[in-house]
Amino acid sequence: MNGLVILIPVALGLGLAGLAAFFWSVRSGQYEDLDGAAMRVLLDDEDEAQK
C-alpha cells in the first residue's frame, strides 16, 4: 500500500511529461511534413555531388 502512494504520483507525472512532450512536438511542426522525409530517402544525391 505504501508503494502505491509513491507509484501513482510518479505515473501521473510521467504521463503529464509525455503529454507535454507530445504537445510541444505538435506546436514545433514535427508532424507537418510526414511524407517529405520518406521521399528524401528515395532521391539520388549523386547528381548534386557531381556538379
Coordinates of C-alpha atoms in Angstrom, one line a residue:
M1 CA 0.0 0.0 0.0
N2 CA 2.9 2.4 0.7
G3 CA 4.3 1.7 -2.7
L4 CA 1.1 3.0 -4.4
V5 CA 1.5 6.3 -2.6
I6 CA 4.8 6.8 -4.5
L7 CA 4.0 5.0 -7.7
I8 CA 0.7 6.7 -8.6
P9 CA 2.1 10.3 -8.5
V10 CA 5.2 9.1 -10.4
A11 CA 3.0 7.5 -13.1
L12 CA 0.8 10.6 -13.3
G13 CA 4.0 12.8 -13.6
L14 CA 5.4 10.7 -16.4
G15 CA 2.1 10.7 -18.2
L16 CA 1.9 14.5 -17.9
A17 CA 5.5 14.8 -19.1
G18 CA 4.7 12.6 -22.1
L19 CA 1.6 14.7 -22.9
A20 CA 3.6 17.9 -22.7
A21 CA 6.3 16.5 -25.0
F22 CA 3.6 15.5 -27.5
F23 CA 2.0 19.0 -27.5
W24 CA 5.5 20.5 -27.8
S25 CA 6.2 18.4 -30.8
V26 CA 2.9 19.3 -32.5
R27 CA 3.5 23.0 -31.9
S28 CA 7.0 22.9 -33.2
G29 CA 5.9 21.3 -36.5
Q30 CA 7.2 17.8 -36.2
Y31 CA 4.1 16.3 -37.8
E32 CA 3.6 18.8 -40.7
D33 CA 5.7 17.0 -43.4
L34 CA 5.3 13.3 -42.8
D35 CA 5.9 12.3 -46.4
G36 CA 8.9 14.5 -47.1
A37 CA 11.4 12.5 -45.0
A38 CA 10.3 9.3 -46.7
M39 CA 10.6 10.8 -50.2
R40 CA 14.1 12.3 -49.5
V41 CA 15.4 8.8 -48.7
L42 CA 14.5 7.8 -52.3
L43 CA 16.1 10.7 -54.1
D44 CA 19.6 10.4 -55.5
D45 CA 22.2 12.8 -54.2
E46 CA 24.9 11.7 -56.7
D47 CA 23.8 14.2 -59.4
E48 CA 24.3 17.1 -56.9
A49 CA 27.6 15.7 -55.8
Q50 CA 29.0 15.6 -59.4
K51 CA 28.1 19.3 -60.0

